[in-house]
XYZ file of C-alpha atoms in Angstrom:
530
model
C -23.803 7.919 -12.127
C -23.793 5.729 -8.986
C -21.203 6.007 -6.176
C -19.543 3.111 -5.181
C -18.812 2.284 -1.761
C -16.599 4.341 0.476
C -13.282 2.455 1.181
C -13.013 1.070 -3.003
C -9.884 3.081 -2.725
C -8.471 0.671 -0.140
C -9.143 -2.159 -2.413
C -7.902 -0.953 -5.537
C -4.593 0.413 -3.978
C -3.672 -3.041 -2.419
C -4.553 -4.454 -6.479
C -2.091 -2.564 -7.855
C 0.360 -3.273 -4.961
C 0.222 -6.593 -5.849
C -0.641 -6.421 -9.470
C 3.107 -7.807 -10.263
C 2.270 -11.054 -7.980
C -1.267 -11.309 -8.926
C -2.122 -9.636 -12.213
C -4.997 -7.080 -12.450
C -7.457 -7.942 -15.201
C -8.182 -8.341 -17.989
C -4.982 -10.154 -17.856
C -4.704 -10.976 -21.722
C -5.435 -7.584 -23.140
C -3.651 -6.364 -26.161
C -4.284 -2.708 -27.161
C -5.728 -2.132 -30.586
C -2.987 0.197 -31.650
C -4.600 1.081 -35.162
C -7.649 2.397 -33.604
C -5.712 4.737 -30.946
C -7.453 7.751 -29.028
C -5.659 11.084 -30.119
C -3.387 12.247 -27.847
C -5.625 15.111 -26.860
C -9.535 16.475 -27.136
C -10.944 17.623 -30.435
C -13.855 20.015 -29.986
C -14.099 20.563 -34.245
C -16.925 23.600 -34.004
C -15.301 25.616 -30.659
C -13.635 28.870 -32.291
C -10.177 28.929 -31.322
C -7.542 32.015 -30.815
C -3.865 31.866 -30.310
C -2.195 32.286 -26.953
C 0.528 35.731 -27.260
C 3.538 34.900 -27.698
C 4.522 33.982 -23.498
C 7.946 34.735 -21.683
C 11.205 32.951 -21.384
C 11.048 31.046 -18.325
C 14.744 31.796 -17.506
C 15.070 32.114 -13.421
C 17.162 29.336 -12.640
C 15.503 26.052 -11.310
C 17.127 26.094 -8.010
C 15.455 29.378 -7.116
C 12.051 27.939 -8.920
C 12.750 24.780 -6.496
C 12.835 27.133 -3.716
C 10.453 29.958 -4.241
C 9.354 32.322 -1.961
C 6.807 31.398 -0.007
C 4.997 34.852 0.580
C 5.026 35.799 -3.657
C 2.104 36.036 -5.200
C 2.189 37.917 -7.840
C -0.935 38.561 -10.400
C -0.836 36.226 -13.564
C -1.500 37.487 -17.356
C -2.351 35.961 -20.338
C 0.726 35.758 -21.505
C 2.523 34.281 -18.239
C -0.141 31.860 -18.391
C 0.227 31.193 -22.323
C 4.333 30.556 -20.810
C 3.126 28.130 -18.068
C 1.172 26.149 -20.647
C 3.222 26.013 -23.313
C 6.439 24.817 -21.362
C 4.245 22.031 -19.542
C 1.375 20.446 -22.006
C 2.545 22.328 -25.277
C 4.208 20.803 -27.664
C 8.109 21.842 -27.934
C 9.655 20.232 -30.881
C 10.126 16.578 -32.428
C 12.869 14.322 -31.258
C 13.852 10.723 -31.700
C 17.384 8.624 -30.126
C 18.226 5.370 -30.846
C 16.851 3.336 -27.221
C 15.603 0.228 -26.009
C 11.543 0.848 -25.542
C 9.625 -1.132 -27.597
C 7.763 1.685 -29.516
C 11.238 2.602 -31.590
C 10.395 0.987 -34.586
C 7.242 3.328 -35.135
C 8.466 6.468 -34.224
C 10.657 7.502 -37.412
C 6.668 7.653 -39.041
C 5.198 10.940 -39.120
C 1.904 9.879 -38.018
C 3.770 8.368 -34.590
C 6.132 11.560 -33.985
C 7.232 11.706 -30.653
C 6.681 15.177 -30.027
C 8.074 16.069 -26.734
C 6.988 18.165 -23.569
C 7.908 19.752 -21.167
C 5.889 17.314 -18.882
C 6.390 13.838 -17.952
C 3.210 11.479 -18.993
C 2.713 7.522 -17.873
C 3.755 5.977 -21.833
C 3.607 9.381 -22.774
C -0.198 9.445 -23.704
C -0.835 12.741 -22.142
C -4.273 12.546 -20.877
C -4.795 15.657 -19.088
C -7.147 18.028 -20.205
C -6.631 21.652 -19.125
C -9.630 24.148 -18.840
C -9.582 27.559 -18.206
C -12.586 29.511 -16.525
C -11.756 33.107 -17.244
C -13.782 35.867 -15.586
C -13.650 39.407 -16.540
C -10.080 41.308 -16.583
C -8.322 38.629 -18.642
C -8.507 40.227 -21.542
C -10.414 37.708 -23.217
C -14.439 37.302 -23.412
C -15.206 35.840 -20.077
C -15.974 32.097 -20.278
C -14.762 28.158 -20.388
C -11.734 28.000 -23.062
C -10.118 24.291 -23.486
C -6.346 25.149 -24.103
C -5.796 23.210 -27.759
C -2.233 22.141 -26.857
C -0.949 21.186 -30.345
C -1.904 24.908 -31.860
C -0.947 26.730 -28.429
C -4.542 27.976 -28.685
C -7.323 28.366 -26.665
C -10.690 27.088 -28.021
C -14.192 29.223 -26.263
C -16.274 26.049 -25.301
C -18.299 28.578 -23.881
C -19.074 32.552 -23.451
C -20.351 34.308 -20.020
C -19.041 34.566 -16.834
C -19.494 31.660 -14.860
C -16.679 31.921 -12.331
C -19.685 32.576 -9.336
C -20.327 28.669 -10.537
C -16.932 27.371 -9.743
C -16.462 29.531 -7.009
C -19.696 27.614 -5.362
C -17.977 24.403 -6.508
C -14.830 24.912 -5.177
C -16.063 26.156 -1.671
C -13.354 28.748 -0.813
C -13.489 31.359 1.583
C -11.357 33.739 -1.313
C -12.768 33.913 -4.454
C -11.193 34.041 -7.697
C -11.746 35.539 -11.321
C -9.726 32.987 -12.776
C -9.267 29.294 -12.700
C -7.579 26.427 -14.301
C -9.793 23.278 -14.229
C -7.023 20.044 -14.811
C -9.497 16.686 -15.886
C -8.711 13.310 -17.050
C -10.178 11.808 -20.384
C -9.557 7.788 -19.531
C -9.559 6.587 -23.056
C -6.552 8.582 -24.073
C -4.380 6.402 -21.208
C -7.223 3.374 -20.795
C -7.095 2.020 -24.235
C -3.317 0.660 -23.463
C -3.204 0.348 -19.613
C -6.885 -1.165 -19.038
C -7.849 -1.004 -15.268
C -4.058 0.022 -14.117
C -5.159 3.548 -15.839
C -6.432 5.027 -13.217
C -2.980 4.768 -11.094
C -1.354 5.856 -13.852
C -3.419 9.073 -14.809
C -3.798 10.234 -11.193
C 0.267 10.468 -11.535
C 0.104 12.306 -14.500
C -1.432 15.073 -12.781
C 0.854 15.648 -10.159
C 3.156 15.890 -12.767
C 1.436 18.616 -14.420
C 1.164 20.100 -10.960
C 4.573 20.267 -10.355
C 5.619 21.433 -13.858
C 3.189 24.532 -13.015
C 4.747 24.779 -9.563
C 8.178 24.760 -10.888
C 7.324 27.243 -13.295
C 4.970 29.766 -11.641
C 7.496 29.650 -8.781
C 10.395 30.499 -11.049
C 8.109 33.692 -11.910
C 6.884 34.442 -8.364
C 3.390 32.937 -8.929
C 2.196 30.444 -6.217
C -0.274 27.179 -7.605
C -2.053 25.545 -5.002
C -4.240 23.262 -6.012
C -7.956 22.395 -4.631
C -8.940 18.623 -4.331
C -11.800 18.387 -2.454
C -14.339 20.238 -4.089
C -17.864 19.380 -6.086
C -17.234 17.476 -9.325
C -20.155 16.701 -10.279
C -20.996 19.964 -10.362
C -18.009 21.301 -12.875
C -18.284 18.365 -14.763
C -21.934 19.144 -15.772
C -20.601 22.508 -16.161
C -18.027 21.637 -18.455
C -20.590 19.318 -20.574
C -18.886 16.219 -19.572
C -19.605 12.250 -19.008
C -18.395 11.513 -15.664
C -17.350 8.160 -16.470
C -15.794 9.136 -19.469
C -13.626 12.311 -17.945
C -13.194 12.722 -14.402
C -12.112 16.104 -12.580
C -8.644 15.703 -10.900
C -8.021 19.626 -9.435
C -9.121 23.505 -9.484
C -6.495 25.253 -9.729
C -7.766 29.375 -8.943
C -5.375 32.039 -9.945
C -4.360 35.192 -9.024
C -4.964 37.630 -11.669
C -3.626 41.331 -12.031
C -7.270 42.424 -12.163
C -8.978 41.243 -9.019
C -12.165 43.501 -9.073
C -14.997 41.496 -8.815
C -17.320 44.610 -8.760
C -16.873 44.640 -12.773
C -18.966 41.783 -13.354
C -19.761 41.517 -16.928
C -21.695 38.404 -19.125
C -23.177 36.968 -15.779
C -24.755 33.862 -16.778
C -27.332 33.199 -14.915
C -27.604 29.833 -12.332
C -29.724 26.970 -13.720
C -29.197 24.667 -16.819
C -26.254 26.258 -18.565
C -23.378 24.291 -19.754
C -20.756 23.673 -21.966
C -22.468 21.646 -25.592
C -19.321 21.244 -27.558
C -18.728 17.361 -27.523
C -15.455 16.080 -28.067
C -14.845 14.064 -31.210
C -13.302 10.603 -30.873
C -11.056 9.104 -33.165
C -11.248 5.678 -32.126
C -13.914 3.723 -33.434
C -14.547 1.368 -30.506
C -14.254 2.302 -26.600
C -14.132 -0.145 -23.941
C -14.980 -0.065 -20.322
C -13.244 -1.333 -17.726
C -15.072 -2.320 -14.501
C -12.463 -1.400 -11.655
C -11.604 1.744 -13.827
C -15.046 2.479 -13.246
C -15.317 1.617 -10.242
C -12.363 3.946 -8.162
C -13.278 6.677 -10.497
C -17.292 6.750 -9.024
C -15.220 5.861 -5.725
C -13.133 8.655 -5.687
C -15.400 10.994 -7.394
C -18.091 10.606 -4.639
C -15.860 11.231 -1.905
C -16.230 15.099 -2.071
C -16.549 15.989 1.434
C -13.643 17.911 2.476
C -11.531 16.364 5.458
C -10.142 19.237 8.160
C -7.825 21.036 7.716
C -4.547 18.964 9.455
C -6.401 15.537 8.417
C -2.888 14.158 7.707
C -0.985 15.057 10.557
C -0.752 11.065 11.246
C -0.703 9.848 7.967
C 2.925 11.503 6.814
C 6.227 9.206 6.707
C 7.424 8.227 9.662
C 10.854 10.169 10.633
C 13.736 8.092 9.866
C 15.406 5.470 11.957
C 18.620 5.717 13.918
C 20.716 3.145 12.694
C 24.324 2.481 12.453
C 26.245 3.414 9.081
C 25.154 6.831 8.358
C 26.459 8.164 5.251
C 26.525 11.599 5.072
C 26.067 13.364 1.845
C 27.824 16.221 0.378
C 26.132 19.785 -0.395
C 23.673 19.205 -3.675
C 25.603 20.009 -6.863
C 23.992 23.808 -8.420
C 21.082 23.633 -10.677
C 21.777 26.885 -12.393
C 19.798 25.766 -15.798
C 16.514 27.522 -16.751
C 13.945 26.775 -15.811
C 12.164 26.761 -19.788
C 15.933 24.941 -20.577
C 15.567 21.883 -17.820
C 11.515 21.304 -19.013
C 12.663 20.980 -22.663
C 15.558 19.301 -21.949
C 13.574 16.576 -20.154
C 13.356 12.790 -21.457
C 13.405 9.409 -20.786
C 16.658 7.659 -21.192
C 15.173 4.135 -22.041
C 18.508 1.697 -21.608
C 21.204 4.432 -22.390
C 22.796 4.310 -19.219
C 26.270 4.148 -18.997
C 27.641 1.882 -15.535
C 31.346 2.934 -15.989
C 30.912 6.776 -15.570
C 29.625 7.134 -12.200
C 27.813 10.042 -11.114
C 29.093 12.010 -8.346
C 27.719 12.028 -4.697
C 26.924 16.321 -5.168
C 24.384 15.294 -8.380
C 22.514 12.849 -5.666
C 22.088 14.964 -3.090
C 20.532 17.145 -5.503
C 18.736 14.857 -6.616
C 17.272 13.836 -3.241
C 16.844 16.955 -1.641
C 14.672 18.292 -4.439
C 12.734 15.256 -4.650
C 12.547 14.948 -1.184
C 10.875 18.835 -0.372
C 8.596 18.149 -2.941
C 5.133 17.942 -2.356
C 1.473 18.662 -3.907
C -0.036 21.513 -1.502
C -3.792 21.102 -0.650
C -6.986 22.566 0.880
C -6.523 20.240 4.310
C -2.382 20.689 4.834
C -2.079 21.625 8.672
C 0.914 23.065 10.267
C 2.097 19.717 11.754
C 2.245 17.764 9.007
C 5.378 15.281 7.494
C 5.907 14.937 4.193
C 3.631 12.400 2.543
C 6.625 10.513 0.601
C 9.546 9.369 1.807
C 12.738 8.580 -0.479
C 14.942 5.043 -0.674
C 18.112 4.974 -3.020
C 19.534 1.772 -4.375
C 23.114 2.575 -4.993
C 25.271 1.033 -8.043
C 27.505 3.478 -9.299
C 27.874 6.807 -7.078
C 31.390 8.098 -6.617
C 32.095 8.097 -2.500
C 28.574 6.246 -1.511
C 29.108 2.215 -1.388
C 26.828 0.094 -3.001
C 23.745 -0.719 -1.507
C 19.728 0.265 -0.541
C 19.247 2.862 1.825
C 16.671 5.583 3.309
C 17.221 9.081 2.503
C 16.856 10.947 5.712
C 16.153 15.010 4.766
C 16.618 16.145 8.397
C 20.278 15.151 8.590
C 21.057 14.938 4.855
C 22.457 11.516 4.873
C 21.975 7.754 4.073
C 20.671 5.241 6.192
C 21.401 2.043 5.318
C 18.205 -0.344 4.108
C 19.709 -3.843 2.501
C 23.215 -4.730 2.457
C 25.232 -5.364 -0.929
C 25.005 -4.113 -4.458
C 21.359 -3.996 -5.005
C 21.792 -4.429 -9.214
C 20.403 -8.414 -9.389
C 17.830 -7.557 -7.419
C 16.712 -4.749 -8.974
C 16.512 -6.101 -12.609
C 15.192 -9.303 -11.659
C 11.988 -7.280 -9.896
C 12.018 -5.054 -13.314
C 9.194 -6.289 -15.665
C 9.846 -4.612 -18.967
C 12.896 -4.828 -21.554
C 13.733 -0.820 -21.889
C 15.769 -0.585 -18.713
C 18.632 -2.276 -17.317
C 18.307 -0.829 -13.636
C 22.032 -2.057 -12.603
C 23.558 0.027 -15.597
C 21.564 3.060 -13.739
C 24.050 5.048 -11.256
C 20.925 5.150 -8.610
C 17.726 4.004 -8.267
C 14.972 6.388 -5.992
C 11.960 4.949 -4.827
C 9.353 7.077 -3.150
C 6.828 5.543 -0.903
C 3.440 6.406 0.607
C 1.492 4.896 3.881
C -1.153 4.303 0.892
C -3.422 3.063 3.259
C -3.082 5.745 6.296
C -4.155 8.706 4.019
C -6.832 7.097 2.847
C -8.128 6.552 6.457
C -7.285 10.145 7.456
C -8.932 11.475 3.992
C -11.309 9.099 2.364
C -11.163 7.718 -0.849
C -10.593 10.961 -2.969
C -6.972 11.013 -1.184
C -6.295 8.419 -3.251
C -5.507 10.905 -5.854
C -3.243 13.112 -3.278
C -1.116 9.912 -3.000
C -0.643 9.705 -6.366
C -0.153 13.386 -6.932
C 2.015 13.687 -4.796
C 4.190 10.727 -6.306
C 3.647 11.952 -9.916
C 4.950 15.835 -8.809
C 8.123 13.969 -7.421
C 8.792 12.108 -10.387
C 8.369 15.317 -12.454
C 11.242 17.063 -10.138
C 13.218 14.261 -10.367
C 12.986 13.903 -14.141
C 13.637 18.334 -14.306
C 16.485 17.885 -11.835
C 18.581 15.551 -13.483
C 17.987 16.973 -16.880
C 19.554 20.724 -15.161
C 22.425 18.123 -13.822
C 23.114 16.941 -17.446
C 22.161 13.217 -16.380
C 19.846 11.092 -18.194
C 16.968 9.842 -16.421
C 13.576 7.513 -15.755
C 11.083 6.443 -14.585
C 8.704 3.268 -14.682
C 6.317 1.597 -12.881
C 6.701 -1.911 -14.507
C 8.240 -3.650 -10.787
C 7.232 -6.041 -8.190
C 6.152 -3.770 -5.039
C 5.831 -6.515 -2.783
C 9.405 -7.369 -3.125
C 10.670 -3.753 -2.606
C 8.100 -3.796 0.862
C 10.187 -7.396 1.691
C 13.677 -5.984 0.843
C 12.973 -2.625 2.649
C 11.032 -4.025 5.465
C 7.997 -1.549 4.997
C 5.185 -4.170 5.952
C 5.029 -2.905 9.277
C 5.071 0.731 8.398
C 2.603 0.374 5.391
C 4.900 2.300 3.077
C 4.003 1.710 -0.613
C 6.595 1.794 -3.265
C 4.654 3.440 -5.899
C 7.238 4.431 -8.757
C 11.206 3.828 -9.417
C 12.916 6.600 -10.346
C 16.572 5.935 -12.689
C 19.116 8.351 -13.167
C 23.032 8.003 -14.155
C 25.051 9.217 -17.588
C 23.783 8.373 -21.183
C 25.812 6.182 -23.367
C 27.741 9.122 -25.381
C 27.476 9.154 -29.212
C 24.168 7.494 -29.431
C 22.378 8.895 -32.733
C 20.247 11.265 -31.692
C 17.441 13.639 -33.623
C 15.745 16.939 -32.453
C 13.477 19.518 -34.020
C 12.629 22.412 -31.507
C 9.613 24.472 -32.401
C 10.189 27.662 -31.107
């Protein structure tokens, strides 16, 4: 594999800025539906055992939202057989009568919507989840692929090879025990083309957070590593580079931490997963910019220093007349395992005429708001990456309009004048939403361009992490509030960056966020699994 240029990321970013103006290509693509990827890998020869049966994830999700930030307890196998289960795993069948276009197929078995605790860009679930156990989990030591749709794990490979990712990773604290989070593009690429590779990079903040949310919630801590050799883990792992990429190492702390009881040491040198995956599709296609920001941001392993983004955070918010201040956030006193399950997409069920009240959006803002993807580089001065806009149409006490969220005084600065409901459908590209029905509308946005400088290319997927992990608070928030929610990333950016006035600050609106109360009495289906 070749490495593309350094700055590609800079490139690709401002494409899918404008992508609604001027359309990335291929530009007439239709997705060949009949010969669909699975919606997860198949490794048909890897033996396979079943995860124990895992804890309830009951601590409420305002105290998972706010976890303590010296806990670190040990994982087991069976927290971590919870953690997986409530995030990738499958969690029941369900089906409601709504306005996206894929309705009509989903009463067929063979399209179930099986739900997750995890939100996924078309809900294509690309993510593949590795675990590199080392000795004291209770398993042989090795590389397991967790086999979502059986709750298994399946041995790709036996030994001990932890010493390998440990090199890999380049921490000064080594672990026993890491989870390995990688990308197979097909399973997203053969609908969304070139725009895949925003889309997937989301996807794993939002399996982030879900882990976040739910280790904190047990008083485990996930942080993440970015920066760290891919190509190395990749070959590890047996895998095409082009064809899966390596998003985060995530190491864990496990209850047995003795790395004196080495046993199965495999030896450095040629050894490496050989289980292939099995594709169901018949034809694959390649898509050059897909490519390309993948060898882009796969090159750039060098790790920035540590406090790299002091200057590339959002900018603290204006002072400008109008301040609305906001009440205390409204309790989020639902499970954590309850919110994660009860999480969907609303897809045109919102209901203008019952507003929401001003308590469920401040909860919804300050959650979204401290969220963030923690990394290998985060200094002590640092801002948030993100910062938060709300387009008000129905909030009881707030008036109509667009303004900045502003988390140091917990209030609303106001951004556009006027109910913002024409313009936001007529910048909405797709037919499953009607954004003015919505009660609110969040938009995060990143200086895109800023990281990049202060990081290099591979902080293009930090941006998007970090987006995807709000979105996946956002989407667990508001189902603990009882509100239907959603997000999409069918919109014009540009005009958002015109009606916010973010040229000069570089913000990019990466995602809209929808939240408000369902239609009631909508026919509704549901099949829980366990």
């Amino acid at each position: 594999m070749t490495s593309e240029p350094a700055g590609y990321a800079h490139a690709y970013a401002t494409a899918i800025l404008r992508r609604g103006r001027e359309p990335m290509p291929p530009v007439d693509f239709t997705p060949n539906w009949a010969d669909a990827p699975r919606r997860g890998k198949y490794y048909p020869a890897a033996p396979a055992f079943a995860l124990p049966e895992p804890p309830s994830a009951d601590a409420p999700l305002d105290t998972a939202l706010r976890p303590d930030a010296d806990a670190d307890e040990p994982f087991t196998t069976r927290l971590l057989a919870g953690m997986l289960r409530d995030s990738y795993g499958l969690l029941g069948r369900r089906l409601g009568v709504q306005a996206n276009t894929d309705l009509a197929a989903l009463p067929s078995y063979a399209h179930a919507n099986w739900h997750r605790g995890t939100a996924s860009g078309g809900g294509l679930y690309p993510c593949s989840v590795y675990w590199v156990a080392g000795p004291g989990a209770g398993v042989v030591p090795g590389v397991y692929y967790y086999a979502h749709a059986r709750q298994a794990m399946q041995r790709l490979l036996a030994g001990d090879v932890t010493d390998r990712l440990d090199a890999a990773v380049g921490r000064p604290e080594p672990a026993s025990q890491f989870l390995v989070i990688g990308v197979k593009f097909w399973q997203n690429a053969f609908k969304y083309n070139n725009f895949s590779y925003h889309a997937v990079s989301m996807d794993v903040g939002t399996l982030l957070q879900t882990w976040r949310l739910w280790a904190g919630g047990q008083g485990r801590r996930i942080r993440p590593v970015l920066w760290f050799d891919q190509a190395a883990v990749a070959d590890l792992l047996g895998l095409d580079p082009d064809a899966e990429a390596l998003f985060a190492v995530v190491p864990l702390t496990w209850a047995d931490q003795d790395r004196a009881d080495r046993v199965d040491r495999v030896p450095t040198g040629p050894v490496r997963v050989r289980h292939a995956d099995r594709e169901r599709s018949g034809t694959r296609l390649d898509f050059d910019l897909l490519r390309r920001i993948n060898r882009s941001t796969a090159a750039a392993v060098r790790r920035p220093p540590v406090g790299a983004l002091a200057d590339a955070g959002a900018h603290p918010a204006p002072t400008r007349a109008g301040h609305v201040a906001l009440p205390a956030a409204a309790p989020m006193d639902m499970p954590v395992g309850a919110a994660l399950a009860g999480r969907r997409s609303s897809f045109g069920r919102f209901l203008a005429s019952r507003p929401i009240s001003a308590g469920q959006l401040a909860a919804l803002l300050t959650a979204t708001a401290a969220t963030t993807v923690p990394s290998e580089i985060d200094g002590p001065a640092d801002r948030p990456l993100a910062k938060l806009y709300a387009f008000v149409n129905h909030v009881d006490g707030v008036p109509a309009g667009g303004y900045e969220y502003d988390p140091d005084t917990h209030g609303l600065i106001p951004a556009s004048a006027g109910p913002p409901g024409r313009f936001l459908q007529r910048n909405y590209f797709l037919a499953n939403y009607n954004l003015e029905q919505a009660a609110v509308v969040l938009v995060p946005t990143v200086r895109t361009h800023a990281v990049l400088d202060a990081t290099g290319d591979r902080g293009y997927n930090l941006v998007n992490a970090t987006v995807g992990a709000i979105s996946q608070t956002f989407y667990t928030v508001a189902a603990a509030l009882r509100l239907g929610a959603g997000v999409a990333l069918g919109f014009d950016s540009v005009s958002y960056v015109e009606e916010l006035a973010l040229a000069d600050t570089g913000e990019f609106p990466l995602l809209i966020m929808l939240a408000g109360h369902d239609r009631p009495g909508v026919g509704d289906y549901r099949y829980e699994l366990s």
